[in-house]
CSV table of C-alpha atoms in Angstrom, one decimal:
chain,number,residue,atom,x,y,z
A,1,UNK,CA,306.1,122.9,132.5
A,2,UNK,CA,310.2,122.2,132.8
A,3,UNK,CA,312.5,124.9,133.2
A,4,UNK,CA,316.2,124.2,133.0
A,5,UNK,CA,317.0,127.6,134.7
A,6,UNK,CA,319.2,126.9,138.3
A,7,UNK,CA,319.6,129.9,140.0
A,8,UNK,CA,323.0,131.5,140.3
A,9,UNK,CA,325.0,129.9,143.6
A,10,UNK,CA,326.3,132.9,145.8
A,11,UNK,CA,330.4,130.7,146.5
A,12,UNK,CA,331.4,133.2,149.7
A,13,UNK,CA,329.0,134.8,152.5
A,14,UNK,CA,330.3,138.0,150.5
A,15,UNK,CA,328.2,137.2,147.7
A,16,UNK,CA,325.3,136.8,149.9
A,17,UNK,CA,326.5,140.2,151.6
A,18,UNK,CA,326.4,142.0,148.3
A,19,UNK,CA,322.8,140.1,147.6
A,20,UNK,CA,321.1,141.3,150.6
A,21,UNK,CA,322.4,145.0,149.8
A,22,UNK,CA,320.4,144.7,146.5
A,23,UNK,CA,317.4,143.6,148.2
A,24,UNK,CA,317.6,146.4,150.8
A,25,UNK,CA,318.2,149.5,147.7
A,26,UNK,CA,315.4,147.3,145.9
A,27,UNK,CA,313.3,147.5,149.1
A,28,UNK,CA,314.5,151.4,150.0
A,29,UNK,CA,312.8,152.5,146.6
A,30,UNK,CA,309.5,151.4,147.7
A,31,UNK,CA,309.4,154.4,150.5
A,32,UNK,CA,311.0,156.8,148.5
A,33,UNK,CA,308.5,156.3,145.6
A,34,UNK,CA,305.6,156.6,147.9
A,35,UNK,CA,307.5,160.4,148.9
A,36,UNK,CA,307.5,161.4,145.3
A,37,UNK,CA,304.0,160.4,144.6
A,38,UNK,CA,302.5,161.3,147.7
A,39,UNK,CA,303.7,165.0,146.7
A,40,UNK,CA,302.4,164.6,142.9
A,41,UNK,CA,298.8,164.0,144.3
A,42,UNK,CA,299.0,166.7,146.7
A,43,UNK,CA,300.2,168.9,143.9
A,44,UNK,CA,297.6,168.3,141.3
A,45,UNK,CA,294.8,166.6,143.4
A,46,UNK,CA,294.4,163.2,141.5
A,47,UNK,CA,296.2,159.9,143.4
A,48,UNK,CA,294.7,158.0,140.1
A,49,UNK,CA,296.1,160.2,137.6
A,50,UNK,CA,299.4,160.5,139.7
A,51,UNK,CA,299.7,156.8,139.9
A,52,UNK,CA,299.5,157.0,135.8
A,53,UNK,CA,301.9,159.6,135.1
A,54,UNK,CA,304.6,157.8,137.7
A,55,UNK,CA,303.6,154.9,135.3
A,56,UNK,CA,303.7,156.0,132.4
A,57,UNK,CA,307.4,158.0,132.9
A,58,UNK,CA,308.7,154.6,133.7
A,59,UNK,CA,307.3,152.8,130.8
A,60,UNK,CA,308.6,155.7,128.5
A,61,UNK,CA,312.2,155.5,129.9
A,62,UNK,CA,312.2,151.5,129.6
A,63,UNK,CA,311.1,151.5,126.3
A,64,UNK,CA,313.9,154.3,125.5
A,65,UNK,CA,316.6,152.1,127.3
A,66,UNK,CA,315.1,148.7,125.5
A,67,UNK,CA,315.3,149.6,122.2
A,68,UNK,CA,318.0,152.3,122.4
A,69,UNK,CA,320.5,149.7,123.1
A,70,UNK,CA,322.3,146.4,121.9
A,71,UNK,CA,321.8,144.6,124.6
A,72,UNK,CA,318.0,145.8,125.0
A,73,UNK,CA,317.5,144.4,121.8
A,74,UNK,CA,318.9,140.9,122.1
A,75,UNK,CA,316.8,140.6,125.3
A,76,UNK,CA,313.7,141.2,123.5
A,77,UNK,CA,314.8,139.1,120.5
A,78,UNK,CA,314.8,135.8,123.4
A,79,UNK,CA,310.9,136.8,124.0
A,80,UNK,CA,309.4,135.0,121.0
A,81,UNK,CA,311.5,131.5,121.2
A,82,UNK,CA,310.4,131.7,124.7
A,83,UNK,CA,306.9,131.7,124.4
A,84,UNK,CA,307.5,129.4,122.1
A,85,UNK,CA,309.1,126.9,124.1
A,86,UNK,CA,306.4,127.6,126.9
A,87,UNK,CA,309.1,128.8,129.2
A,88,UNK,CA,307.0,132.5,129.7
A,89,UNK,CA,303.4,131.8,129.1
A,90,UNK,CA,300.8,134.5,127.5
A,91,UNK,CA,299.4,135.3,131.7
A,92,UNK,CA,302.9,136.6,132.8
A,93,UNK,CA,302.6,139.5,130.5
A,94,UNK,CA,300.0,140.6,132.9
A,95,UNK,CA,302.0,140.9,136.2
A,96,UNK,CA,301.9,144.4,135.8
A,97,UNK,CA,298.5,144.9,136.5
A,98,UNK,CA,299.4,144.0,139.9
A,99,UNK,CA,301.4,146.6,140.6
A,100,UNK,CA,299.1,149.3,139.4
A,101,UNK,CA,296.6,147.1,142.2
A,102,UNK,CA,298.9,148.1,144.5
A,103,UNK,CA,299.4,151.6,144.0
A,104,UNK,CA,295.4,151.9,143.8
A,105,UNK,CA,295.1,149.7,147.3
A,106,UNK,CA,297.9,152.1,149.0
A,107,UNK,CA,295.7,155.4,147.6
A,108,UNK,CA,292.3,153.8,148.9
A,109,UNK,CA,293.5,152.5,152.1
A,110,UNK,CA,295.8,154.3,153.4
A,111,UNK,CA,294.4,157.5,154.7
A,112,UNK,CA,291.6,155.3,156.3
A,113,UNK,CA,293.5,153.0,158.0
A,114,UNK,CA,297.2,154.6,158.8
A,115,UNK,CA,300.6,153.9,157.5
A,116,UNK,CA,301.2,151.6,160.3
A,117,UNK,CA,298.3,149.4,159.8
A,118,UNK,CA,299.2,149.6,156.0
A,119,UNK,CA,302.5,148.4,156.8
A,120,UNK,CA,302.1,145.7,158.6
A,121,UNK,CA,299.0,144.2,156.1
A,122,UNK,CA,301.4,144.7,153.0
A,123,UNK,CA,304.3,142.8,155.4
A,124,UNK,CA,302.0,140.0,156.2
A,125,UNK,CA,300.6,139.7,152.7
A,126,UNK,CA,304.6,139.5,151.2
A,127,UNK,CA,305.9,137.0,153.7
A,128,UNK,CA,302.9,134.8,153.4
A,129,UNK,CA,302.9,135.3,149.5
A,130,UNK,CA,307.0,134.2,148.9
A,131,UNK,CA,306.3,131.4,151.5
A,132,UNK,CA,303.4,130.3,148.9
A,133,UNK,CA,304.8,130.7,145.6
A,134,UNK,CA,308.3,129.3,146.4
A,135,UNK,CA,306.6,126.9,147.8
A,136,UNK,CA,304.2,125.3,144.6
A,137,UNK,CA,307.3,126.9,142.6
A,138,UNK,CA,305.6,130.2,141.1
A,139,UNK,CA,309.4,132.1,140.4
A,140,UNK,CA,311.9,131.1,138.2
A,141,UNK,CA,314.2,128.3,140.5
A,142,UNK,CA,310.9,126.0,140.9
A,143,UNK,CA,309.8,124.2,143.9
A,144,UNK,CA,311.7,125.4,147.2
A,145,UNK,CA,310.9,123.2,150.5
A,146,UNK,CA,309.8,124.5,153.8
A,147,UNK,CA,312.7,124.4,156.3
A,148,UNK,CA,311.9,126.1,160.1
A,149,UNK,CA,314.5,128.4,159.2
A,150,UNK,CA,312.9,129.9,156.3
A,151,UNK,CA,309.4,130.0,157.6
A,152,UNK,CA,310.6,131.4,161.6
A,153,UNK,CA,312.4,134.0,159.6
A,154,UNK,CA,309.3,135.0,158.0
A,155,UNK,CA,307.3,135.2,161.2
A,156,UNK,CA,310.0,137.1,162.7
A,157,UNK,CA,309.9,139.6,159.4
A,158,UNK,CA,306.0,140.1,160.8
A,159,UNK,CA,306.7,140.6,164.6
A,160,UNK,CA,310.0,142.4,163.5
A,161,UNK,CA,307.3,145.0,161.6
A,162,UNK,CA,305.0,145.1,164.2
A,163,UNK,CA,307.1,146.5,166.7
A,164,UNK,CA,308.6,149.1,164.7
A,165,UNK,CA,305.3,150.3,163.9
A,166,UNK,CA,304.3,150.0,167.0
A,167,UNK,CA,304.4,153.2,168.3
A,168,UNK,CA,302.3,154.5,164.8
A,169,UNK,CA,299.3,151.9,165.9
A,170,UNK,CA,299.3,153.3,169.3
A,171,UNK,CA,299.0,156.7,168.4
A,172,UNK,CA,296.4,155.8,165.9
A,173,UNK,CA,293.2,155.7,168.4
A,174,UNK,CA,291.1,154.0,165.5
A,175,UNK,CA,288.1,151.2,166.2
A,176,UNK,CA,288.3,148.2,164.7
A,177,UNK,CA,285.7,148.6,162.3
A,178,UNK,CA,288.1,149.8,160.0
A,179,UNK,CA,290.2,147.1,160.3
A,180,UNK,CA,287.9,145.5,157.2
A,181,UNK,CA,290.3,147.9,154.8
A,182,UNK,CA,293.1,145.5,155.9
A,183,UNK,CA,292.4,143.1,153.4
A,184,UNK,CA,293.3,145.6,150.4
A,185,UNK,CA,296.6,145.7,151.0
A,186,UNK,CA,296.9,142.5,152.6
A,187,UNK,CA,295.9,141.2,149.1
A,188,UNK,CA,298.2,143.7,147.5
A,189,UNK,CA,301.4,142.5,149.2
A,190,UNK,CA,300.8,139.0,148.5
A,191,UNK,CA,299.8,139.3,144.9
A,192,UNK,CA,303.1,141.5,144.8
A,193,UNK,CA,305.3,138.6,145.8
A,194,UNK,CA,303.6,137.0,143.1
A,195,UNK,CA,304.8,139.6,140.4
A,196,UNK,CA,308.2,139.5,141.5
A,197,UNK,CA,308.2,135.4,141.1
A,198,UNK,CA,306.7,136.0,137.4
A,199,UNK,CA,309.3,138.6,136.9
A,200,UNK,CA,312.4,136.4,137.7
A,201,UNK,CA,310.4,134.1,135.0
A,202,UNK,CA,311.0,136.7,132.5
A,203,UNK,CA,314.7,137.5,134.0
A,204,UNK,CA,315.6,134.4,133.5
A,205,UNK,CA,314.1,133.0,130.3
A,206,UNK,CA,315.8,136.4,128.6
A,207,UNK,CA,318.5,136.1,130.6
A,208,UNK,CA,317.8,140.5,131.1
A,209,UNK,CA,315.4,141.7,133.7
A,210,UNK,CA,315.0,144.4,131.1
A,211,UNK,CA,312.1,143.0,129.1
A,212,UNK,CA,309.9,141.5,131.7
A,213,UNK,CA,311.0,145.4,133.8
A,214,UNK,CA,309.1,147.0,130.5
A,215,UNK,CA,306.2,144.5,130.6
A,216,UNK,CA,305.5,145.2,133.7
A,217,UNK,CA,305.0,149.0,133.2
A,218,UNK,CA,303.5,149.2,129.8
A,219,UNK,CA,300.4,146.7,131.6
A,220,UNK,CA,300.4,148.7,134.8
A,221,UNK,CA,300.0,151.8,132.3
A,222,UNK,CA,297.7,150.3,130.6
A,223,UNK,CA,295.4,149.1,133.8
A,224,UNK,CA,295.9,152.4,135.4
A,225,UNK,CA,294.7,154.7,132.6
A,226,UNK,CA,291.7,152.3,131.9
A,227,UNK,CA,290.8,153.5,135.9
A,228,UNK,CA,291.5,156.8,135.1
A,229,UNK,CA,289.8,156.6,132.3
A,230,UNK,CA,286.3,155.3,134.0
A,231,UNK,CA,286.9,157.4,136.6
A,232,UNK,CA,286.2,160.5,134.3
A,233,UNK,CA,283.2,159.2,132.3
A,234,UNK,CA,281.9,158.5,136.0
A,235,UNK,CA,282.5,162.2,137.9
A,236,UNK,CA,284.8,163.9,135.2
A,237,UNK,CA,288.5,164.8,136.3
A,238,UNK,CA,290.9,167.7,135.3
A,239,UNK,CA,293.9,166.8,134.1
A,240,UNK,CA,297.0,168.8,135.7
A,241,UNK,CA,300.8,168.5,135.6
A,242,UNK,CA,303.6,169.4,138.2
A,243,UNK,CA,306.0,172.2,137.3
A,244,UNK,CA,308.3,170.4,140.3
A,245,UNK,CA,310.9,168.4,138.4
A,246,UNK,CA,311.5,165.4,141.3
A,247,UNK,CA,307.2,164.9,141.2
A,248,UNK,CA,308.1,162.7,138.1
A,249,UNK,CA,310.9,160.5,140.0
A,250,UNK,CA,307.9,157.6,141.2
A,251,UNK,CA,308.6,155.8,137.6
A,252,UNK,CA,312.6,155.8,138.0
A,253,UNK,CA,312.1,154.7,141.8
A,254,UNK,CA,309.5,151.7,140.8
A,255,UNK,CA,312.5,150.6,137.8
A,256,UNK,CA,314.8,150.3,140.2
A,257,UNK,CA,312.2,148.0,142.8
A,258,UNK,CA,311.1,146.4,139.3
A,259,UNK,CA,314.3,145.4,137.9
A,260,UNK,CA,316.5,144.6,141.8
A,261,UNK,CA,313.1,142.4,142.1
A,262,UNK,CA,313.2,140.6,139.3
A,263,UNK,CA,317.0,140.1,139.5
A,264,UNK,CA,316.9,138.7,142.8
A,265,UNK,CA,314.5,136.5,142.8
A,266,UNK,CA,316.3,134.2,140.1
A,267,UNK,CA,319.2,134.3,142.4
A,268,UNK,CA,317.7,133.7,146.2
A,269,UNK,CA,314.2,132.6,145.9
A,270,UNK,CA,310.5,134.4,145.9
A,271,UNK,CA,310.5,134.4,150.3
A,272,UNK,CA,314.2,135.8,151.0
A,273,UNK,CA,314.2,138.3,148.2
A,274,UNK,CA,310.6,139.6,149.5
A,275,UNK,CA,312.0,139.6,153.2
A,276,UNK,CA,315.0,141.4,152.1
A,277,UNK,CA,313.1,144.0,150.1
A,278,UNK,CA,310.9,144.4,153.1
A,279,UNK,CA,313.8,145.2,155.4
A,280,UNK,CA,314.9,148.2,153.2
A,281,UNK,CA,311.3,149.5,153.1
A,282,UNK,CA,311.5,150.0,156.4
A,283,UNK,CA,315.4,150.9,156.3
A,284,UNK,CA,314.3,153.6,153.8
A,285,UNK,CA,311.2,154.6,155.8
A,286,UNK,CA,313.5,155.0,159.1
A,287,UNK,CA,316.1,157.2,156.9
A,288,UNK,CA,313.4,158.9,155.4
A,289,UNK,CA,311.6,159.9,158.5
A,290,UNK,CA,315.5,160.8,160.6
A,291,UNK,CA,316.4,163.1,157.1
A,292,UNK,CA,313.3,164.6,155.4
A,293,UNK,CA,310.4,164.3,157.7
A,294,UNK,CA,307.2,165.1,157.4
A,295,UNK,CA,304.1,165.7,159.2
A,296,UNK,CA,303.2,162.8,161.6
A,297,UNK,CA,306.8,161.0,161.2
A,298,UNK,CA,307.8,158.8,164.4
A,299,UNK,CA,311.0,157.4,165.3
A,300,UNK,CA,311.9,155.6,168.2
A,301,UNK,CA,313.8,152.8,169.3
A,302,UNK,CA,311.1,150.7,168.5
A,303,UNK,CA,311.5,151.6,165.2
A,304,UNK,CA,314.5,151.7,164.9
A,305,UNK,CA,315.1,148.1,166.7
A,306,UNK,CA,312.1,146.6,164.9
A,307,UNK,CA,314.3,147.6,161.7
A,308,UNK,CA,317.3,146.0,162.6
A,309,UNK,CA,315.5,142.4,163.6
A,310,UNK,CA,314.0,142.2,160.0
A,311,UNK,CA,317.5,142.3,158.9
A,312,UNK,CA,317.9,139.1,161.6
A,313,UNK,CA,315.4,137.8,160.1
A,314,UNK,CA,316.7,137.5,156.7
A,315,UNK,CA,319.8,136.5,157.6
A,316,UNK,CA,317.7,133.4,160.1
A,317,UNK,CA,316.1,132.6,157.2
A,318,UNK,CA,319.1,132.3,154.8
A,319,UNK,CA,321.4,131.0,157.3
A,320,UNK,CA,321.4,127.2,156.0
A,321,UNK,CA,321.7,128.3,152.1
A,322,UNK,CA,324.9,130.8,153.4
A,323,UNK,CA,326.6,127.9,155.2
A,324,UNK,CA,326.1,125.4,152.3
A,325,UNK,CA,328.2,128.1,150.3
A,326,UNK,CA,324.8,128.0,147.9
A,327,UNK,CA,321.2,129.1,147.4
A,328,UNK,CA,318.5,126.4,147.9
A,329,UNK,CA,316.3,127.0,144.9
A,330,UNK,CA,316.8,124.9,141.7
A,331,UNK,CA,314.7,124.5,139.2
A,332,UNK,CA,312.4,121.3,139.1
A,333,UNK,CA,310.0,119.6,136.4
């Protein structure tokens, strides 16, 4: 398939400065959604159902914004000539489903195996994800080659996140039996970096993230209450609702990591905008944990060192692109 997409080319390090600042409130949203739905499961008992309601808010806002306005519209009237034209084929209508994968491999997983552990697995699964699909030219600027800057920055993003969890997997005192539970969100980070690469597809074919944003929750919605849905034929549930207004904030949090993601990756590539959204996750962890913390929260100077060297590492791994004045991914036949 031929694209003739080139992604936007950042002229000043200021531009790249203002870049990396969408990646880390892109990456920041991640934590703060977990917060909100973390508290909607404890309040009505159901992760599945609270997965689906965070869902389903978002998909009723976008579809609000989408067709309440002009420029909604015209984004969705580019849809159609591009399927057409074989620019967005029928599969990327799907990448949704991955994100409801996600927030089902976080409420499996993570109570067995620690946020730590979680962390790092979803880190590792990212990094090596953007490395892949940039690399057979999955998102929206093609075929990007391997340089050592790019790939030491991505093993720096992993031992940068190992040490500022560090202190979490010491603490955690659990055998490595358990360590099997790694692979689910291991498998969830890297099939994430492949959402965000089909989502810069759809950003850039409608020139909007705002279409490809609503695809992605009306299939998540859609996968989600299909589980929910077998989950009560199988043991029966109890529907419940929240009377605590910020409980329904998870679908508002998960537009803005959506939309930021989708953005970015037309502009800097599947790898750096994955690194750079990983750096405000645990940016928004660490603020989350110093401002609102809760039971079990752990800052030190690991953490908050660990932190800062993703940040270097993002930087590492853009440095060539930033001195070129440019971003390295075009797009290719």
């Amino acid at each position: 398939m031929s694209s003739a997409y080139t992604a936007a080319a950042p002229r000043s390090p200021l531009v790249w400065v203002f870049l990396l600042l969408l990646m880390l409130a892109s990456g920041a949203a991640i934590p703060a959604q977990g917060r909100v739905n973390a508290a909607l499961t404890t309040e009505i008992g159901d992760p599945v159902l609270a997965a689906t309601i965070s869902f389903s808010v978002g998909s009723v806002i976008l579809l609000l914004v989408t067709f309440g306005t002009g420029r909604g519209r015209r984004a969705l009237g580019r849809v159609a000539p591009a399927v057409r034209e074989g620019r967005i084929r029928w599969w990327y209508f799907l990448a949704g489903c991955v994100g409801a994968y996600f927030v089902l491999t976080q409420t499996l997983s993570i109570g067995l195996i620690g946020v730590a552990v979680f962390t790092v697995a979803v880190v590792t699964g990212q990094t090596l994800g953007g490395l892949l699909w940039d690399r057979i030219g999955l998102g929206p600027a093609g075929r990007m080659r391997l340089n050592p800057f790019r790939v030491g920055g991505a093993a720096l993003t992993v031992l940068a996140v190992l040490w500022a969890v560090s202190p979490q997997l010491a603490a955690s005192g659990q055998g490595p039996a358990w360590l099997a539970l790694v692979l689910l969100p291991l498998s969830g980070g890297f099939l994430q970096a492949a959402q965000q690469a089909i989502n810069g597809r759809h950003s850039a074919a409608y020139q909007s993230p705002a279409p490809g944003t609503l695809f992605n929750f009306l299939a998540g919605t859609l996968f989600l209450l299909l589980v929910w849905a077998g989950k009560a034929v199988v043991s029966g549930v109890d529907p419940a609702l929240s009377l605590t207004w910020w409980h329904y904030l998870g679908g508002p949090l998960g537009i803005i990591f959506i939309a930021l993601g989708a953005l970015l990756v037309t502009r800097v590539g599947v790898l750096i905008a994955a690194m750079g959204m990983i750096a405000g996750q645990l940016l928004g962890s660490l603020l989350l944990d110093v401002l609102l913390p809760t039971p079990g929260s752990l800052v030190t100077t690991a953490t908050v060192l660990g932190t800062g060297l993703t940040l270097l590492a993002v930087v590492l791994a853009s440095l060539p692109d930033i001195l070129r004045g440019r971003p390295g991914p075009k797009s290719r036949a």
